[in-house]
PDB file of C-alpha atoms in Angstrom:
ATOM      1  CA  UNK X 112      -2.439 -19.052  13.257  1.00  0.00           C
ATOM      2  CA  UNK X 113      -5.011 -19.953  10.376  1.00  0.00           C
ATOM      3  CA  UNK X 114      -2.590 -20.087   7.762  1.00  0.00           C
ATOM      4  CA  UNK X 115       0.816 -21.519   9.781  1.00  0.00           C
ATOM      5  CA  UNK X 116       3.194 -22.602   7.144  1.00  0.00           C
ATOM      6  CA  UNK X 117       1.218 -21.867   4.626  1.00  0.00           C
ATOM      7  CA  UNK X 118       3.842 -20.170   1.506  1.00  0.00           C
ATOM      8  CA  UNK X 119       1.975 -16.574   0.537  1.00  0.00           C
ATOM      9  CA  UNK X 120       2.724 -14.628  -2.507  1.00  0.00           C
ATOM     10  CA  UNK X 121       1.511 -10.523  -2.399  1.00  0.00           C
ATOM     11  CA  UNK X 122       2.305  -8.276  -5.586  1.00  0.00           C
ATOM     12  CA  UNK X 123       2.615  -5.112  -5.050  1.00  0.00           C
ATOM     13  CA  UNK X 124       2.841  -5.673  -1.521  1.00  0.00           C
ATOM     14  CA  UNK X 125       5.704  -2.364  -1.092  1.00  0.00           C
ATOM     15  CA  UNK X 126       2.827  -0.227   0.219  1.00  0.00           C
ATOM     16  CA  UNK X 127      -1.136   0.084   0.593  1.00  0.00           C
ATOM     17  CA  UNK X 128      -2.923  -2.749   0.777  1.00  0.00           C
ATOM     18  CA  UNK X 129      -0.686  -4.985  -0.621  1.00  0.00           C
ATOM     19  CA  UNK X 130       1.441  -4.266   2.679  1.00  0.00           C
ATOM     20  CA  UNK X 131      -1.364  -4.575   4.865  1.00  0.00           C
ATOM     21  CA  UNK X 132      -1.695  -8.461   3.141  1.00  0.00           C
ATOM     22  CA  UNK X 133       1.170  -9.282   3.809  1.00  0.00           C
ATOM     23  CA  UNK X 134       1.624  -8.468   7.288  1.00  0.00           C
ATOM     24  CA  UNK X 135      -1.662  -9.661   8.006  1.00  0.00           C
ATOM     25  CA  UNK X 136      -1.048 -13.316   6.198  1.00  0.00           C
ATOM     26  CA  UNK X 137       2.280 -13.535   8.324  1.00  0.00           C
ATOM     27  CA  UNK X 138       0.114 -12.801  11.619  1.00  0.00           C
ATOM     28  CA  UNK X 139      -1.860 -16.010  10.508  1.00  0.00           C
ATOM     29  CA  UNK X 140       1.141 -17.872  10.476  1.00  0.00           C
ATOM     30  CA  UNK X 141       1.479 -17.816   6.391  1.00  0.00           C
ATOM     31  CA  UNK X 142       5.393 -17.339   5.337  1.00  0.00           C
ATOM     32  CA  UNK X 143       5.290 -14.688   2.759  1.00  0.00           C
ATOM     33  CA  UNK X 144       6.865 -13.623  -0.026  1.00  0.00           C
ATOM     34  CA  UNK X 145       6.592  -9.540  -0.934  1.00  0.00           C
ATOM     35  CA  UNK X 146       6.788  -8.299  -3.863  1.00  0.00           C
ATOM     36  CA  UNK X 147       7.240  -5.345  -5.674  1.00  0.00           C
ATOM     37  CA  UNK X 148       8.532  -3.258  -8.121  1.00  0.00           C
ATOM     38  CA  UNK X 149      10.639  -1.624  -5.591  1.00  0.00           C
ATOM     39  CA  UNK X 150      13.308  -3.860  -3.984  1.00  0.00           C
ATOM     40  CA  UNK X 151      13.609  -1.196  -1.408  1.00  0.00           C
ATOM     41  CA  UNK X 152       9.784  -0.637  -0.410  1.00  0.00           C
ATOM     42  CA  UNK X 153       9.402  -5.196  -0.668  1.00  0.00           C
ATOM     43  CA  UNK X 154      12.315  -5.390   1.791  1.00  0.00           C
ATOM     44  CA  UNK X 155      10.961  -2.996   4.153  1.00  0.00           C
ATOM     45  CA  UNK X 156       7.778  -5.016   4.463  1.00  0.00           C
ATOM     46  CA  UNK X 157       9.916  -8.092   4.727  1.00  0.00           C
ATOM     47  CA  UNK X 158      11.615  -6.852   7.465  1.00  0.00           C
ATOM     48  CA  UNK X 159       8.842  -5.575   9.372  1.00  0.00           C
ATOM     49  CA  UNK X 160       7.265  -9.226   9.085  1.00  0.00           C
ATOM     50  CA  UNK X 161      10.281 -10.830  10.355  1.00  0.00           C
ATOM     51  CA  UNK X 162      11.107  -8.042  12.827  1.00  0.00           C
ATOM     52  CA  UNK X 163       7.536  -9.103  14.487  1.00  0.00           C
ATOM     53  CA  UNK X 164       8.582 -12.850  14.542  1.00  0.00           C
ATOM     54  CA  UNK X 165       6.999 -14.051  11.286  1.00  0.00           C
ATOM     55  CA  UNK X 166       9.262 -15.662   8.061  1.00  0.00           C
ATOM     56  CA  UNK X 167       9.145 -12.951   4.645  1.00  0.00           C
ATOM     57  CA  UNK X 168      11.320 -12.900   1.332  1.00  0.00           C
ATOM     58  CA  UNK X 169      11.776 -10.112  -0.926  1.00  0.00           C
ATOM     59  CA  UNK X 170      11.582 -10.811  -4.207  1.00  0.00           C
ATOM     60  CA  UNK X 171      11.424  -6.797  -6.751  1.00  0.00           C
ATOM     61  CA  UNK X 172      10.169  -7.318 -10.128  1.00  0.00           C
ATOM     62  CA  UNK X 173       6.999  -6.223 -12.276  1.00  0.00           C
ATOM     63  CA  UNK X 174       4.351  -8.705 -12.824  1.00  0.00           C
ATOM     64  CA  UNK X 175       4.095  -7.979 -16.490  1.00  0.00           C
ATOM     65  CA  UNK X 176       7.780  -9.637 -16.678  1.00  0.00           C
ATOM     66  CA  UNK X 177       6.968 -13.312 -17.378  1.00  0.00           C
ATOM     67  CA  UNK X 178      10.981 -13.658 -16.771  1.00  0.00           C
ATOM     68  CA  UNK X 179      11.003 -11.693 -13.305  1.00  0.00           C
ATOM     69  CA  UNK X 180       7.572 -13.756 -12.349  1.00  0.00           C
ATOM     70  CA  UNK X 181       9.344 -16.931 -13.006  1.00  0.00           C
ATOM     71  CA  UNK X 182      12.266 -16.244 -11.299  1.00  0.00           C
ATOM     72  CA  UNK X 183      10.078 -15.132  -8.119  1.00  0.00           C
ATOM     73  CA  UNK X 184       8.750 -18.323  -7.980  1.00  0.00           C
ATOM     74  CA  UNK X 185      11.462 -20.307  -8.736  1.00  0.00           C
ATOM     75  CA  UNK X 186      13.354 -18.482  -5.455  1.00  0.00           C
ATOM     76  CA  UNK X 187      10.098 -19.283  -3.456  1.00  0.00           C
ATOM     77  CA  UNK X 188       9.981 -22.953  -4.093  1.00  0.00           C
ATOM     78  CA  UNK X 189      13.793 -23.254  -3.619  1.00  0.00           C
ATOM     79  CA  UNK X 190      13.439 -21.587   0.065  1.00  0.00           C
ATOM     80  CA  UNK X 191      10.413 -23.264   1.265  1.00  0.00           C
ATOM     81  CA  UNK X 192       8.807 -25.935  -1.688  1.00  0.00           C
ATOM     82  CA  UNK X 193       5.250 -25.431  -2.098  1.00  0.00           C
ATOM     83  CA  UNK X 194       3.114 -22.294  -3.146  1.00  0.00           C
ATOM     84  CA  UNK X 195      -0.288 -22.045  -1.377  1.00  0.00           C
ATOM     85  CA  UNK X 196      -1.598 -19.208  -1.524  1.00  0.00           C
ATOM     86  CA  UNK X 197      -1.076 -16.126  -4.782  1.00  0.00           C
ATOM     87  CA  UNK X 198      -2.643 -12.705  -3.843  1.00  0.00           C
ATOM     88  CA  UNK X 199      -2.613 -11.111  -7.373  1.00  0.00           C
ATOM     89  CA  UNK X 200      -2.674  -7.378  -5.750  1.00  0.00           C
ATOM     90  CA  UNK X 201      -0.340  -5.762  -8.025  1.00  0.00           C
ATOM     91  CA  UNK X 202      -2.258  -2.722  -9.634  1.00  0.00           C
ATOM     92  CA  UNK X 203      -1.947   0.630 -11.561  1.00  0.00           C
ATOM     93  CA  UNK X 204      -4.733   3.610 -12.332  1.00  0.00           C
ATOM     94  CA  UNK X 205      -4.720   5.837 -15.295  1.00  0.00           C
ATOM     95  CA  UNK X 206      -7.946   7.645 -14.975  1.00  0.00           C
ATOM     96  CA  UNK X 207      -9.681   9.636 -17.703  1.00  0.00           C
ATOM     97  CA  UNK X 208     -12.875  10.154 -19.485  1.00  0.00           C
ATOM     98  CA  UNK X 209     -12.831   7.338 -22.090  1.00  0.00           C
ATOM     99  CA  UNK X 210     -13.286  10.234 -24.972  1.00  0.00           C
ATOM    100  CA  UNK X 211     -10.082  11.802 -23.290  1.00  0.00           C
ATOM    101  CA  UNK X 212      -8.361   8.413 -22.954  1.00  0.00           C
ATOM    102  CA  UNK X 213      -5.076   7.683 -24.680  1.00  0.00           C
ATOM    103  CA  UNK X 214      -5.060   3.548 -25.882  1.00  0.00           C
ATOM    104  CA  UNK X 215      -1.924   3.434 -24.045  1.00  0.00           C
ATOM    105  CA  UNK X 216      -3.659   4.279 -21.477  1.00  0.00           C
ATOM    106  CA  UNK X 217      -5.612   1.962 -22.036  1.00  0.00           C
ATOM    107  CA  UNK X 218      -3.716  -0.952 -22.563  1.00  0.00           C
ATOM    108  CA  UNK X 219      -1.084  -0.239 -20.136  1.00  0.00           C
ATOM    109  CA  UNK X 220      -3.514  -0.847 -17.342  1.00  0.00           C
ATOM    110  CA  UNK X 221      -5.247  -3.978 -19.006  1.00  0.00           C
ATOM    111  CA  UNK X 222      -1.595  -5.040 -18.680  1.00  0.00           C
ATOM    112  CA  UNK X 223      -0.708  -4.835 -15.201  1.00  0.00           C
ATOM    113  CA  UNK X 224      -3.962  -6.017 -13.695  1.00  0.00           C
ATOM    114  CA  UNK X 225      -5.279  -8.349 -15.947  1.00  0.00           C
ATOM    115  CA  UNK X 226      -2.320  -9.485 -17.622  1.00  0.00           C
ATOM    116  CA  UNK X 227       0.187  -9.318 -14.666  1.00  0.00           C
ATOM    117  CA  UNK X 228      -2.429 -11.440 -12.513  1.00  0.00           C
ATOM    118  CA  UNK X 229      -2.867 -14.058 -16.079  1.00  0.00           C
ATOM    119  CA  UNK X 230       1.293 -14.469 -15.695  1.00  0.00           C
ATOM    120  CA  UNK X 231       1.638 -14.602 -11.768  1.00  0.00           C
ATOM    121  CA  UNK X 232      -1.233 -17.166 -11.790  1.00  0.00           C
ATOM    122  CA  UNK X 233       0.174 -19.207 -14.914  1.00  0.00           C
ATOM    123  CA  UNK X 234       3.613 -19.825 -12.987  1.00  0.00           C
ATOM    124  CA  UNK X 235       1.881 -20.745  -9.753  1.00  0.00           C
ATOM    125  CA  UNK X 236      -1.333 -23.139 -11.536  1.00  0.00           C
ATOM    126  CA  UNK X 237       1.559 -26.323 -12.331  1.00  0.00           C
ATOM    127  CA  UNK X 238       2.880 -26.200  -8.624  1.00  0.00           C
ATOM    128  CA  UNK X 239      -0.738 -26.040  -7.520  1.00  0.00           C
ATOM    129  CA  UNK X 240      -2.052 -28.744  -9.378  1.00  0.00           C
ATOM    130  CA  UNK X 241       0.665 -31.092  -8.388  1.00  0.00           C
ATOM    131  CA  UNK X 242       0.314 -30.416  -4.664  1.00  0.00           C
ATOM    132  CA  UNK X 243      -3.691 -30.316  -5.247  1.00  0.00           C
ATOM    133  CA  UNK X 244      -3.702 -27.366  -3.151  1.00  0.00           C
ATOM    134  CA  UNK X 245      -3.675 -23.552  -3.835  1.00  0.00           C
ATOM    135  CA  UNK X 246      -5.732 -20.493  -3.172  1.00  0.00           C
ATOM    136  CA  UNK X 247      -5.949 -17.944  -5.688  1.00  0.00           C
ATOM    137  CA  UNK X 248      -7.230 -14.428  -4.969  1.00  0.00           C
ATOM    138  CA  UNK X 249      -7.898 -11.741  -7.547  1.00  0.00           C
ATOM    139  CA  UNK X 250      -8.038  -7.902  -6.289  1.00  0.00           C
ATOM    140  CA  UNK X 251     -11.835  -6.836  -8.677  1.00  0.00           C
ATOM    141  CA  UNK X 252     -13.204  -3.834  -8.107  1.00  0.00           C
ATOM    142  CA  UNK X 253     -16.620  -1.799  -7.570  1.00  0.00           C
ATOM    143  CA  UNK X 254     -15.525  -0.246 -10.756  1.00  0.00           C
ATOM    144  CA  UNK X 255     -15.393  -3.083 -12.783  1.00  0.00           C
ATOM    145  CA  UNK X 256     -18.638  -4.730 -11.133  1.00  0.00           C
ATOM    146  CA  UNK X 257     -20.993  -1.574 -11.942  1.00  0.00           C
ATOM    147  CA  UNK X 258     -18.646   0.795 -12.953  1.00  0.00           C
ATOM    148  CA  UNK X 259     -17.055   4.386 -12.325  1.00  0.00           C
ATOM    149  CA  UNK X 260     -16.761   7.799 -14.381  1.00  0.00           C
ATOM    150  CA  UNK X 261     -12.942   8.167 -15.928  1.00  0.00           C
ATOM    151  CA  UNK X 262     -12.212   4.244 -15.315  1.00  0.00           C
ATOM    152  CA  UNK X 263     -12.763   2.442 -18.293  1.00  0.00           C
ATOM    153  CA  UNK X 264      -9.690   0.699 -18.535  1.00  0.00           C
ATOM    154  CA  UNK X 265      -9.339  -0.240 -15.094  1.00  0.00           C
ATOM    155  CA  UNK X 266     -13.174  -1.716 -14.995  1.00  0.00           C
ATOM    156  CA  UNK X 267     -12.397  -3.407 -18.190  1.00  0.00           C
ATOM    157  CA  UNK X 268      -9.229  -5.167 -16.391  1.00  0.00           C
ATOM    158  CA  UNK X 269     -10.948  -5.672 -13.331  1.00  0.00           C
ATOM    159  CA  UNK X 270     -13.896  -7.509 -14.993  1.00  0.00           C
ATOM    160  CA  UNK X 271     -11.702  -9.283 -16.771  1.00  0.00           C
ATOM    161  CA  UNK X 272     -10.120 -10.635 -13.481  1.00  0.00           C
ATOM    162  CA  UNK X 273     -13.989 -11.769 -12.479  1.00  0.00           C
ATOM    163  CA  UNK X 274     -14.552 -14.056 -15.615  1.00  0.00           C
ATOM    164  CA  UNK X 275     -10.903 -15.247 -15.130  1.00  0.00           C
ATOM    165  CA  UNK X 276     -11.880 -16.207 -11.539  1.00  0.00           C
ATOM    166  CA  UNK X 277     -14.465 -18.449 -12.301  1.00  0.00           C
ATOM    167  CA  UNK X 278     -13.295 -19.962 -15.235  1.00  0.00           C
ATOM    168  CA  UNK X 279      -9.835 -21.053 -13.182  1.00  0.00           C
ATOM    169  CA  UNK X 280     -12.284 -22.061 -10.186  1.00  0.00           C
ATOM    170  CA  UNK X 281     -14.158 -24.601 -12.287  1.00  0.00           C
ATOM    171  CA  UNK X 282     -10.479 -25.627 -13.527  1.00  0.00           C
ATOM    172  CA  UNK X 283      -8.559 -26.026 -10.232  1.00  0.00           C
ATOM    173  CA  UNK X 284     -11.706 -27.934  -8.275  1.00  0.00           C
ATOM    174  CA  UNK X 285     -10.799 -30.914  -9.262  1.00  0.00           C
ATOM    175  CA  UNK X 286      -6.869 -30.140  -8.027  1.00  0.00           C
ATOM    176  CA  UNK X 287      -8.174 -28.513  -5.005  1.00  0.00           C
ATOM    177  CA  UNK X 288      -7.385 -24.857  -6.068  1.00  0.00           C
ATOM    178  CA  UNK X 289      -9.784 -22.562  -4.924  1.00  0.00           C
ATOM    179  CA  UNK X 290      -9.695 -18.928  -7.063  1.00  0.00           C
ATOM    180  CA  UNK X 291     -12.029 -16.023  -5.441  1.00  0.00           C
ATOM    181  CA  UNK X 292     -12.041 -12.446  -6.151  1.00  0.00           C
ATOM    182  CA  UNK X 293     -11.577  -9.610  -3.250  1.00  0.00           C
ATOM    183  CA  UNK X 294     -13.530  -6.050  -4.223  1.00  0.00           C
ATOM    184  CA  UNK X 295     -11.348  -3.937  -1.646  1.00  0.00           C
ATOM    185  CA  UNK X 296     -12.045  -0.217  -0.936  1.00  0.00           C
ATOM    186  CA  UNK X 297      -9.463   1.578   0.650  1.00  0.00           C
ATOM    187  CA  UNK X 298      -7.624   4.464   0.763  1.00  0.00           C
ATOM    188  CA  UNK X 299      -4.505   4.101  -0.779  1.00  0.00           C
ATOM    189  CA  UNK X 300      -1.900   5.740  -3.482  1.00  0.00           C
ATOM    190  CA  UNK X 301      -4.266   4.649  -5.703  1.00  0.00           C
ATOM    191  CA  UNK X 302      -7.348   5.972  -4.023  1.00  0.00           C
ATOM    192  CA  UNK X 303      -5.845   9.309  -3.306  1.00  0.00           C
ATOM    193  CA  UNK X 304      -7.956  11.792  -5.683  1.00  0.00           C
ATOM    194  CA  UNK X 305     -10.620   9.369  -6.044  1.00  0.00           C
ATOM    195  CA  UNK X 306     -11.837   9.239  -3.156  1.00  0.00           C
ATOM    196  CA  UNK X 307     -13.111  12.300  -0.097  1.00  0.00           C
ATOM    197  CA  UNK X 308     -10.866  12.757   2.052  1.00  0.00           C
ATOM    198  CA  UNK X 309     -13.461  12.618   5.252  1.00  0.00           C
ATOM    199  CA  UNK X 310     -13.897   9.187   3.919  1.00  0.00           C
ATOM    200  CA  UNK X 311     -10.393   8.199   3.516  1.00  0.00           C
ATOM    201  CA  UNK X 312      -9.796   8.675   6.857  1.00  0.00           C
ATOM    202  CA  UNK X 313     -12.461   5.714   7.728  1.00  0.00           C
ATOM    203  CA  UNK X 314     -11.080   3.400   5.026  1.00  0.00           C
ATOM    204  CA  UNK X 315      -7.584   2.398   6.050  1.00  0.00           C
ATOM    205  CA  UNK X 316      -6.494  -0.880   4.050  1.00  0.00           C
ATOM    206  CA  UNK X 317      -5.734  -2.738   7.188  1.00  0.00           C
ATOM    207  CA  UNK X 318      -9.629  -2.742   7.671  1.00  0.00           C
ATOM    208  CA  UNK X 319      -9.204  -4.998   4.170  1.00  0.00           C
ATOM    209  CA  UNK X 320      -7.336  -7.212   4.925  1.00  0.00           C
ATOM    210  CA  UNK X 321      -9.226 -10.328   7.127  1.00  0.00           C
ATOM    211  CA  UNK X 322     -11.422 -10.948   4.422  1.00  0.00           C
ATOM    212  CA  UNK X 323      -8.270 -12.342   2.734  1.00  0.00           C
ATOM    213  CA  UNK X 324      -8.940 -15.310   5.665  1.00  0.00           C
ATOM    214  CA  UNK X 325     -12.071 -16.805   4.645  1.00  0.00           C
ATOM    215  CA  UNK X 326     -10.582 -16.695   0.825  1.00  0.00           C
ATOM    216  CA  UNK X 327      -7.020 -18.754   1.339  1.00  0.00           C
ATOM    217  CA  UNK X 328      -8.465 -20.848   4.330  1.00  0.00           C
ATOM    218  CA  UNK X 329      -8.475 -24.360   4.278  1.00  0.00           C
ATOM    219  CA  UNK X 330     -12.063 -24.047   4.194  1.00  0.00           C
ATOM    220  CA  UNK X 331     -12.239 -21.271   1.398  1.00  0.00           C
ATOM    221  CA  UNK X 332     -14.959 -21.152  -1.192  1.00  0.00           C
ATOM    222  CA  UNK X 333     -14.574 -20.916  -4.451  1.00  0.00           C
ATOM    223  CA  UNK X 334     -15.963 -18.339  -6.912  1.00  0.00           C
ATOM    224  CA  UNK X 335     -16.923 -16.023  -4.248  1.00  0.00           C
ATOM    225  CA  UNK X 336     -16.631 -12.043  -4.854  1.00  0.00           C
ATOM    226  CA  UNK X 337     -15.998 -10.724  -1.357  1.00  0.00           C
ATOM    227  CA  UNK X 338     -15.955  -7.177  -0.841  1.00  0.00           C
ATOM    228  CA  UNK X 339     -14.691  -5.220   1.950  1.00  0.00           C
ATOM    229  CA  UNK X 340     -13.624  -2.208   3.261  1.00  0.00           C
ATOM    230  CA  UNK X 341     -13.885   0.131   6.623  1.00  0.00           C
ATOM    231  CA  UNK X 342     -14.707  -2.655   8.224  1.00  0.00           C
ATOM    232  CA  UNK X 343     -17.778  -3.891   6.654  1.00  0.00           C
ATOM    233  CA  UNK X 344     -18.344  -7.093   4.435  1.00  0.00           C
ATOM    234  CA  UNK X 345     -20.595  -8.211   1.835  1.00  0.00           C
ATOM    235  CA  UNK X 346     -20.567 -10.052  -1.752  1.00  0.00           C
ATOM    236  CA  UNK X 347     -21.292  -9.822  -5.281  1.00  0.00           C
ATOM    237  CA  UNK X 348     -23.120 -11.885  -7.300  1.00  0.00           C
ATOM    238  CA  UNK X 349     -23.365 -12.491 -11.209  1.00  0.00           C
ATOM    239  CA  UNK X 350     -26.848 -13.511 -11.650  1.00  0.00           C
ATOM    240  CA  UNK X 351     -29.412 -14.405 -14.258  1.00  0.00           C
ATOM    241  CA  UNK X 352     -32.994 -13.556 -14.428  1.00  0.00           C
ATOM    242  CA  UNK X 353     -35.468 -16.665 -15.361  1.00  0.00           C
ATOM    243  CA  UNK X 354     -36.668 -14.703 -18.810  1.00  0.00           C
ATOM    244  CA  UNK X 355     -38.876 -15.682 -20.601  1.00  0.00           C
ATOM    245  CA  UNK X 356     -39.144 -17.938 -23.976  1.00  0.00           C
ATOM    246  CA  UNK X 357     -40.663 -15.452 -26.662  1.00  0.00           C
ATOM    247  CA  UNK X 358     -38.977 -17.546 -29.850  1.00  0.00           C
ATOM    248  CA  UNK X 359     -37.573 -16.846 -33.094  1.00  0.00           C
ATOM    249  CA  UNK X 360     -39.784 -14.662 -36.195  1.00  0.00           C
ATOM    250  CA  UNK X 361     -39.252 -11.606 -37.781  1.00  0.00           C
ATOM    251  CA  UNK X 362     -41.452  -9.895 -34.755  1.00  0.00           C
ATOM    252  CA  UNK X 363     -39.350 -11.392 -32.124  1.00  0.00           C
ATOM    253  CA  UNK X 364     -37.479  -8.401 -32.054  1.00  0.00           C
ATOM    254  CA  UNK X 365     -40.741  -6.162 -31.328  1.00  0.00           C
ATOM    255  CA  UNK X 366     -41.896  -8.347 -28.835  1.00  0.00           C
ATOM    256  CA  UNK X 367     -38.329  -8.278 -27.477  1.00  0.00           C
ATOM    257  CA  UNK X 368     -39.141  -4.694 -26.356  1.00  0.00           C
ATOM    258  CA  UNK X 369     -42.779  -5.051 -25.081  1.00  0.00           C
ATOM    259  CA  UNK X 370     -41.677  -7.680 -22.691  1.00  0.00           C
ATOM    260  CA  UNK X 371     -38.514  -6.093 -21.542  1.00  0.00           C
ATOM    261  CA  UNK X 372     -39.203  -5.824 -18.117  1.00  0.00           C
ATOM    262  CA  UNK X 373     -40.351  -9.257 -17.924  1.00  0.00           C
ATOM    263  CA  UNK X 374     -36.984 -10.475 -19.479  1.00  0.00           C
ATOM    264  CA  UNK X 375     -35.286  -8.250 -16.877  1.00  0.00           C
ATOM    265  CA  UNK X 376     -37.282  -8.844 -14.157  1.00  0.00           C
ATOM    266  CA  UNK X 377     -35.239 -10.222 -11.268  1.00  0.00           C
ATOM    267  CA  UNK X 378     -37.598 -12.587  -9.084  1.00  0.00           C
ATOM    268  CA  UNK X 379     -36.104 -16.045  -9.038  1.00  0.00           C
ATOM    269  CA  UNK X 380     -32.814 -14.849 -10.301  1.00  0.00           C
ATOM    270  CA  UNK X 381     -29.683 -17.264 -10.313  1.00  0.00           C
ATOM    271  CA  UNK X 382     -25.994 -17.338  -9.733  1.00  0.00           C
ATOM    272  CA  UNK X 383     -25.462 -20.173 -12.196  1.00  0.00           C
ATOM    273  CA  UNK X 384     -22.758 -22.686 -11.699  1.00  0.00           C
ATOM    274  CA  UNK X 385     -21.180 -22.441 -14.944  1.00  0.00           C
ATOM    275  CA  UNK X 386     -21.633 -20.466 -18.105  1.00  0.00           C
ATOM    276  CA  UNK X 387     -23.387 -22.849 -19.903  1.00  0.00           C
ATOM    277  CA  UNK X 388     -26.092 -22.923 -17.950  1.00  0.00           C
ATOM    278  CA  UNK X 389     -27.288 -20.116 -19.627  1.00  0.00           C
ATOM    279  CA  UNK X 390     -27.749 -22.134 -23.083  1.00  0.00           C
ATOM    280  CA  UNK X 391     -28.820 -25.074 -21.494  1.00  0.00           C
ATOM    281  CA  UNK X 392     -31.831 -23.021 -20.319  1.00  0.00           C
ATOM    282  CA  UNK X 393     -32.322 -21.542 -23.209  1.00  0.00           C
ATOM    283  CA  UNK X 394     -31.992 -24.548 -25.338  1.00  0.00           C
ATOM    284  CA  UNK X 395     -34.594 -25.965 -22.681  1.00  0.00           C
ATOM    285  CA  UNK X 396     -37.149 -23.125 -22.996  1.00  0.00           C
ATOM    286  CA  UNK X 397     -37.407 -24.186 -27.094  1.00  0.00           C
ATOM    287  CA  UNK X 398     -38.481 -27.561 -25.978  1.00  0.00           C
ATOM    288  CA  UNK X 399     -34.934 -29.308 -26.394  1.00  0.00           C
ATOM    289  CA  UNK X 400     -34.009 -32.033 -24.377  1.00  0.00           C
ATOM    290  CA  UNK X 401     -31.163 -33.364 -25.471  1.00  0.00           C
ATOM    291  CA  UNK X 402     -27.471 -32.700 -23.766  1.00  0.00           C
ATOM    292  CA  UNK X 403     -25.765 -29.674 -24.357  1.00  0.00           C
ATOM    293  CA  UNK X 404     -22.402 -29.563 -22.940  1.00  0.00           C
ATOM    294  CA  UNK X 405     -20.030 -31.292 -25.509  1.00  0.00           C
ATOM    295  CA  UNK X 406     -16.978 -33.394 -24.245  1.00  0.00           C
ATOM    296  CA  UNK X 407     -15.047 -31.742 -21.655  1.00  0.00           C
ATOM    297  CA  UNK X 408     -11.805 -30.324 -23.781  1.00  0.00           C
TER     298      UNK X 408
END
């Protein structure tokens, strides 16, 4: 019981993996609340949760709705007070060739996963902060890490979610909120086409699912991209290559080119700690030594 008393949010926790979240947070003890944009499919889950001896509210609405979102938490901290953990899970796929791709298409999808997971975590970062506690996870994707044929919008938005991640990490440390990112394969409604099915049949979302623990723990990094599914586990890494300091002239271009590979070549690579250790190194490799960061805003 990792997680006993612990208050869990899941969107789009009606089916898939969201389900599989939230049943597995209530077998760690978490109390959870299941949302969904069926009031039908989140009170199923609910029930199952408390029909195996664990607490679950259901709480319908769309995670676009910053009216719906507000009112879900609102009923969460009026039945049990705190927020711990937010699993922003909630997703939707409109797959097509980019030259074939509608912008409503488009933007429809930016919307529910990057946007929807931007106004779940917004009414959740206050309650956070003021506890100095909260665990943030954000469902990324293989697509968005190195991307897939007929998903540009849904790498774009799950991408997105990565930058979001560790900007909000480097936010929330001093308030103890810890944000990671979970790159889940599984097969799911959403999977269903995308996938073989010989291979759906080894990727059931339940596999997913425990590397939620080592996110929302009390122990839980932050900034980690964990991915996971059929039962194995790995993680992803943003990185940086050392370069190479080749300066500024109307041939730096050219020589740009000839020493490509060198620029690209990935011995010594870094995960930096913050984006801005990218110009500091830069700034360093022209000889400056002054400090870069300005105040803190």
């Amino acid at each position: 019981m990792a997680l006993k008393d612990r208050i869990a949010i899941v969107t789009g926790a009606g089916g898939g993996l969201g389900r599989q979240h939230a049943l597995f947070l209530a077998r760690q003890g978490a109390k959870v609340v299941v949302n969904d944009l069926s009031q039908e499919a989140a009170d199923a889950v609910a029930a199952e949760i408390v029909a195996a001896g664990g607490d679950a509210m259901a709480v319908a609405g769309s995670v676009t709705d910053e009216a719906a979102v507000a009112s879900l938490v609102s009923r969460t901290m009026a039945q049990w007070g705190r927020i711990d953990i937010l699993v922003n899970n909630a997703g939707i796929l409109r797959d097509k060739s980019f030259a074939k791709m509608g912008l409503d298409d488009f933007r429809i999808v930016l919307d529910v996963h990057l946007m929807g997971a931007v106004i779940c975590t917004k009414a959740v970062w206050e309650i956070m902060r003021t506890q100095r506690h909260g665990r943030i996870v954000m469902t990324t994707s293989s697509s968005g890490l190195y991307g897939n044929f007929g998903q540009a919008n849904y790498a774009a938005a799950k991408m997105a979610l990565v930058g979001l991640m560790q900007t909000l990490a480097i936010e929330g440390e001093r308030y103890g909120i810890r944000v990671n990112c979970l790159a889940p394969t599984a097969a799911t409604q959403m999977t269903d086409g995308v996938l073989s099915g010989d291979s759906l049949e080894r990727l059931h979302p339940s596999l997913v699912s425990p590397a939620l623990l080592p996110l929302v723990c009390d122990d839980a990094p932050t900034r980690t991209i964990l991915c996971a599914g059929g039962g194995n586990f790995a993680a992803a890494n943003i990185t940086l290559t050392q370069g190479c300091y080749i300066g500024s002239d109307p041939e730096t271009g050219a020589r740009v080119v000839a020493r490509l590979d060198e620029v690209t070549d990935r011995t010594g690579e870094i995960v930096p700690g913050y984006g801005f250790m990218q110009a500091e190194r830069e700034l360093a490799a022209s000889g400056w030594s002054q400090p870069v960061m300005a105040v803190a805003r």
